[in-house]
């Protein structure tokens, strides 16, 4: 039946959520808000009810990517230009030889809001006149 095809009998649904975070120096207030809101977001997603899937629970896993400015201020602070939760990071000055593969930083998903909040407490970069590396973050 259509209800079966639509997943009416599913017991759980896996959902992955990735936060893309601007870690430039001017974002201190917003980073505090992210840390405060992660648990609220988790609770709301887990409590979400899908009309055609009664009784289905949501198994949420999360990850995050932080991005900064490509400027000397970020480098002086020792902050990455792009970093992923559970993965690698790119530090240093912009280099012409960077390729899209350099931004394949890995990363993991976690079901722990607490672990993600701890990772999000990293220091901010600089907020200079050089554009943020949003594209690398995405």
GROMACS .gro file of C-alpha atoms in nm:
model
  138
    1UNK     CA    1   0.000   0.000   0.000
    2UNK     CA    2   0.100   0.365  -0.032
    3UNK     CA    3   0.130   0.402   0.346
    4UNK     CA    4   0.387   0.123   0.354
    5UNK     CA    5   0.583   0.280   0.069
    6UNK     CA    6   0.572   0.615   0.248
    7UNK     CA    7   0.734   0.462   0.555
    8UNK     CA    8   0.431   0.434   0.782
    9UNK     CA    9   0.579   0.125   0.944
   10UNK     CA   10   0.922   0.273   1.013
   11UNK     CA   11   1.027   0.267   1.377
   12UNK     CA   12   1.298   0.531   1.340
   13UNK     CA   13   1.431   0.786   1.097
   14UNK     CA   14   1.797   0.887   1.082
   15UNK     CA   15   1.854   1.262   1.045
   16UNK     CA   16   2.190   1.433   1.006
   17UNK     CA   17   2.226   1.804   1.083
   18UNK     CA   18   2.539   2.006   1.010
   19UNK     CA   19   2.594   2.353   1.155
   20UNK     CA   20   2.801   2.594   0.942
   21UNK     CA   21   2.952   2.848   1.182
   22UNK     CA   22   3.117   3.185   1.118
   23UNK     CA   23   3.407   3.198   1.366
   24UNK     CA   24   3.534   3.544   1.281
   25UNK     CA   25   3.619   3.774   1.571
   26UNK     CA   26   3.290   3.964   1.564
   27UNK     CA   27   3.080   3.652   1.625
   28UNK     CA   28   3.137   3.603   2.000
   29UNK     CA   29   2.773   3.668   2.092
   30UNK     CA   30   2.645   3.439   1.818
   31UNK     CA   31   2.879   3.156   1.923
   32UNK     CA   32   2.744   3.181   2.279
   33UNK     CA   33   2.395   3.157   2.132
   34UNK     CA   34   2.492   2.848   1.931
   35UNK     CA   35   2.614   2.676   2.246
   36UNK     CA   36   2.293   2.767   2.427
   37UNK     CA   37   2.067   2.656   2.144
   38UNK     CA   38   2.220   2.321   2.041
   39UNK     CA   39   2.034   2.126   2.309
   40UNK     CA   40   1.709   2.309   2.231
   41UNK     CA   41   1.745   2.224   1.862
   42UNK     CA   42   1.817   1.859   1.947
   43UNK     CA   43   1.509   1.838   2.169
   44UNK     CA   44   1.284   1.997   1.906
   45UNK     CA   45   1.407   1.769   1.627
   46UNK     CA   46   1.372   1.456   1.841
   47UNK     CA   47   1.019   1.560   1.945
   48UNK     CA   48   0.914   1.628   1.586
   49UNK     CA   49   0.622   1.407   1.482
   50UNK     CA   50   0.573   1.294   1.125
   51UNK     CA   51   0.204   1.269   1.048
   52UNK     CA   52   0.223   0.972   0.810
   53UNK     CA   53   0.475   0.789   1.034
   54UNK     CA   54   0.308   0.762   1.376
   55UNK     CA   55   0.530   0.626   1.649
   56UNK     CA   56   0.846   0.689   1.447
   57UNK     CA   57   1.137   0.827   1.650
   58UNK     CA   58   1.411   1.046   1.510
   59UNK     CA   59   1.773   0.942   1.555
   60UNK     CA   60   1.964   1.270   1.525
   61UNK     CA   61   2.335   1.304   1.461
   62UNK     CA   62   2.512   1.637   1.423
   63UNK     CA   63   2.834   1.781   1.294
   64UNK     CA   64   2.976   2.129   1.244
   65UNK     CA   65   3.209   2.324   1.020
   66UNK     CA   66   3.370   2.648   1.135
   67UNK     CA   67   3.514   2.907   0.898
   68UNK     CA   68   3.725   3.220   0.947
   69UNK     CA   69   3.903   3.497   0.760
   70UNK     CA   70   4.208   3.428   0.545
   71UNK     CA   71   4.409   3.701   0.715
   72UNK     CA   72   4.719   3.736   0.927
   73UNK     CA   73   4.510   3.804   1.240
   74UNK     CA   74   4.354   3.458   1.224
   75UNK     CA   75   4.696   3.305   1.158
   76UNK     CA   76   4.854   3.499   1.450
   77UNK     CA   77   4.585   3.368   1.683
   78UNK     CA   78   4.666   3.013   1.567
   79UNK     CA   79   4.307   2.964   1.455
   80UNK     CA   80   4.210   2.755   1.153
   81UNK     CA   81   4.053   2.911   0.848
   82UNK     CA   82   3.825   2.608   0.814
   83UNK     CA   83   3.777   2.329   1.070
   84UNK     CA   84   3.541   2.033   1.094
   85UNK     CA   85   3.404   1.856   1.400
   86UNK     CA   86   3.601   1.534   1.438
   87UNK     CA   87   3.809   1.608   1.129
   88UNK     CA   88   4.095   1.821   1.008
   89UNK     CA   89   4.151   2.192   0.963
   90UNK     CA   90   4.322   2.435   0.729
   91UNK     CA   91   4.554   2.689   0.890
   92UNK     CA   92   4.785   2.958   0.758
   93UNK     CA   93   4.785   3.207   0.479
   94UNK     CA   94   4.590   3.160   0.158
   95UNK     CA   95   4.788   2.974  -0.106
   96UNK     CA   96   4.716   2.983  -0.478
   97UNK     CA   97   4.780   2.609  -0.506
   98UNK     CA   98   4.488   2.515  -0.278
   99UNK     CA   99   4.242   2.290  -0.456
  100UNK     CA  100   3.889   2.177  -0.368
  101UNK     CA  101   4.039   1.849  -0.241
  102UNK     CA  102   4.229   2.046   0.027
  103UNK     CA  103   3.889   2.124   0.177
  104UNK     CA  104   3.795   1.756   0.210
  105UNK     CA  105   3.862   1.766   0.584
  106UNK     CA  106   3.672   1.460   0.691
  107UNK     CA  107   3.474   1.506   1.006
  108UNK     CA  108   3.226   1.297   1.195
  109UNK     CA  109   2.872   1.314   1.320
  110UNK     CA  110   2.779   1.274   1.685
  111UNK     CA  111   2.456   1.220   1.871
  112UNK     CA  112   2.601   1.406   2.171
  113UNK     CA  113   2.493   1.770   2.198
  114UNK     CA  114   2.744   1.808   2.480
  115UNK     CA  115   3.037   1.697   2.264
  116UNK     CA  116   2.935   1.935   1.986
  117UNK     CA  117   2.900   2.222   2.236
  118UNK     CA  118   3.250   2.153   2.371
  119UNK     CA  119   3.393   2.165   2.019
  120UNK     CA  120   3.208   2.492   1.956
  121UNK     CA  121   3.395   2.661   2.243
  122UNK     CA  122   3.707   2.699   2.028
  123UNK     CA  123   3.854   3.049   2.010
  124UNK     CA  124   3.746   3.293   1.745
  125UNK     CA  125   3.963   3.405   1.458
  126UNK     CA  126   4.019   3.757   1.339
  127UNK     CA  127   3.756   3.985   1.189
  128UNK     CA  128   3.962   4.172   0.935
  129UNK     CA  129   3.885   4.314   0.597
  130UNK     CA  130   3.959   3.990   0.413
  131UNK     CA  131   3.638   3.796   0.328
  132UNK     CA  132   3.556   3.490   0.535
  133UNK     CA  133   3.608   3.148   0.381
  134UNK     CA  134   3.238   3.064   0.359
  135UNK     CA  135   3.281   2.866   0.037
  136UNK     CA  136   3.544   2.644   0.200
  137UNK     CA  137   3.314   2.596   0.498
  138UNK     CA  138   3.031   2.479   0.276
   0.00000   0.00000   0.00000
